[in-house]
Amino acid sequence: MMEKVMQLNPIHSRHHVLWVFIIVHFSLLLFSAFSADIPPRKILNGEKKKSRKVELHREDNRVFIDNGLVEVTIENPSGHLSGIKYKGMLNVLETRNNNNNKGYWDIVWDNEAYDKLATQHVKIITETDELVELSFTKMWDITKDHGSSVPLNVDKRYIVRRGVPGLYMYGILERQEDFPDAHMYQIRIAFKLNEDKFHFMAVSDTKQRIMPSQEDRDESRCQVLAFKEAVLLTNPTNPQLKGEVDDKYQYSTENKDNKVHGWISDDDAVGFWVITPSNEFRTGGPHKQDLTSHVGPTALSMFVSTHYTGTEMDVLYKKGETWKKVLGPVCMYLNSASWDEARHYRKALWNDANRQLREEIQSWPYNFTASEDFPHAQQRGEVNGQLLVRDQSLDKQLMQAKSAFVGLAAPAYAGSWQTEGKGYQFWTQTDNTGRFTIKNVRPGEYNFYAWVYGFIGNYKLNLKITIQPGNKINLGTLIYDPPRNGPTLWEIGIPDRTAAEFFIPEPNPTFVNSILNHDADKFRQYGLWDRYSDIYRDGDLVFTVGVSNYSKDWFFAHVPRLIGNETRATTWQIKYELQEVNKAGNYTLQLALAAASYAEVQVRINNPDANLPHFTTERIGYDNAVPRHGIHGLYRLYSINVPGNGFQRGNNTIFLTQTRCHDSFEAVMYDYIRFEGPAV
């Protein structure tokens, strides 16, 4: 039976349109009359409000979840996110891309192979008026998948909630005991946004601007610099960006600060934001740096990577070891500015995204997830206590560990949390009295770790802490004895695990990225390593204790020096005077490094030509912090014992030679150097 179609007579249609116009016009006049005294509301259309129930629709190869604010389309059964409809935008994702290149998980594993975790089955976990949760799964089969996909069982979850303009995503990844060895260097979710719409990127309060397009990074429009990620825009589609540098690593952020970032479509005054309310599932602790958003337009949710750590990050999963981890949930939030905010819509969208972040943090751990592998608040525990510092060379009394970073991570050695890549970590900062509370800790076994601003070294409590659902553990008063062998004779820098306090030069004006104009971001400008050769043309750095100022006279990175087309090893000198020398005593050079990449630091005392150094770090580090525009990588501390007969009364010199010089990026960054006299 054919469906009947009603058609209007053209003449009647025109009359119909006329009457509709008259009625609508009259209604608007009435609305204006009644609302004339009502001031315009400063409201974001993305804010929560009453909306219709969440609905789920299915087709053979697609699944739709619609809550009246957003409509999410997921490819079935691959689990790739292929569409997000919001406001007047039919798809905020790039429609010209294949479905596996719009919104997707991926893993970089053995031999740098990519696996986008395409799944094979879909299951409805929850379907109510308030929420829909879907599960897309794949079980790894050694007979079919060996060598072609990462040995991993995958469960990708999508959640759409009533009244929330966005979606939540999390993954449950599992390795069984008989799975073969595998490295998983990177695990993330990537979003490729609509290239015609999203041009303005916001990563922090200071890092915001109109960005180059993906086309601008083509060879015809840019010059590739020292590495493929960094380009100089020579003929960009937006002429205002000509002469600027673009490099995705310039937008990196520490885990503790990587909470919200995203893009704005100026045409629609619409924002797309990646919100991460917790770092418990990220690796490497609070100071691990990682990517955020970058040219594409691309927005990332990073879970695991070797960025700024190199292969020292524990990413090897061995046969015989079982492993299971929940990554996320993270929130993809959309918002739009209302008509009365048109003049300041970017600021309004950014502020609203941060408001939503605060709301997500307050709601953590979420109570709407259905997986038993994600414990809710009542299934978690809490640890509290107080941390004090004992360093009698500074103060005879115990000192309060103010604003110290304290956390729980997998049991291992002090400082191991920097390279711990498989478990969960929970961090907070102490108050002004050293007291702390670590909340919402998942059940499991942990060690307690800490580091204290202004003091060298790492703290570990030699006690295994077992968290059970609902328990609260009071560790009491803990005392940290930072490394020290004698009184301070002199020091350079601040023990803060970064090189930020040292001299950071102005960038070469040819290689500037204007998004980094704030002082706090200055170290991320391109090519700062080459400025050392510009400044120290005739010889290497010489620092005189009591005369030199480390913020002006100590270069932030110990890099090779470029002489002509040749890079050469560099030797820095620390000159100081000793009024007295205890020939029978032992002195200590505390050498704290903030970063190291394929480097070696040799220490010589008063004789730069000695065949054998007094001390060498040997070859250390893979963190690549210099070319990736970091101000730190992994923290290292060397307590170097020096017999007193190596010194002389009067003038002395310590020579620090960074011996590796195959390229400009074999370098170290110093955190802090302290010279201690013999123990009193």
XYZ file of C-alpha atoms in Angstrom, residues 35 231 247 253 404 455 597:
7
model
C 9.555 41.302 28.047
C 57.223 24.514 11.067
C 54.614 22.934 16.977
C 50.781 20.854 29.827
C 54.305 19.519 49.155
C 64.168 20.467 49.416
C 68.332 13.455 27.016
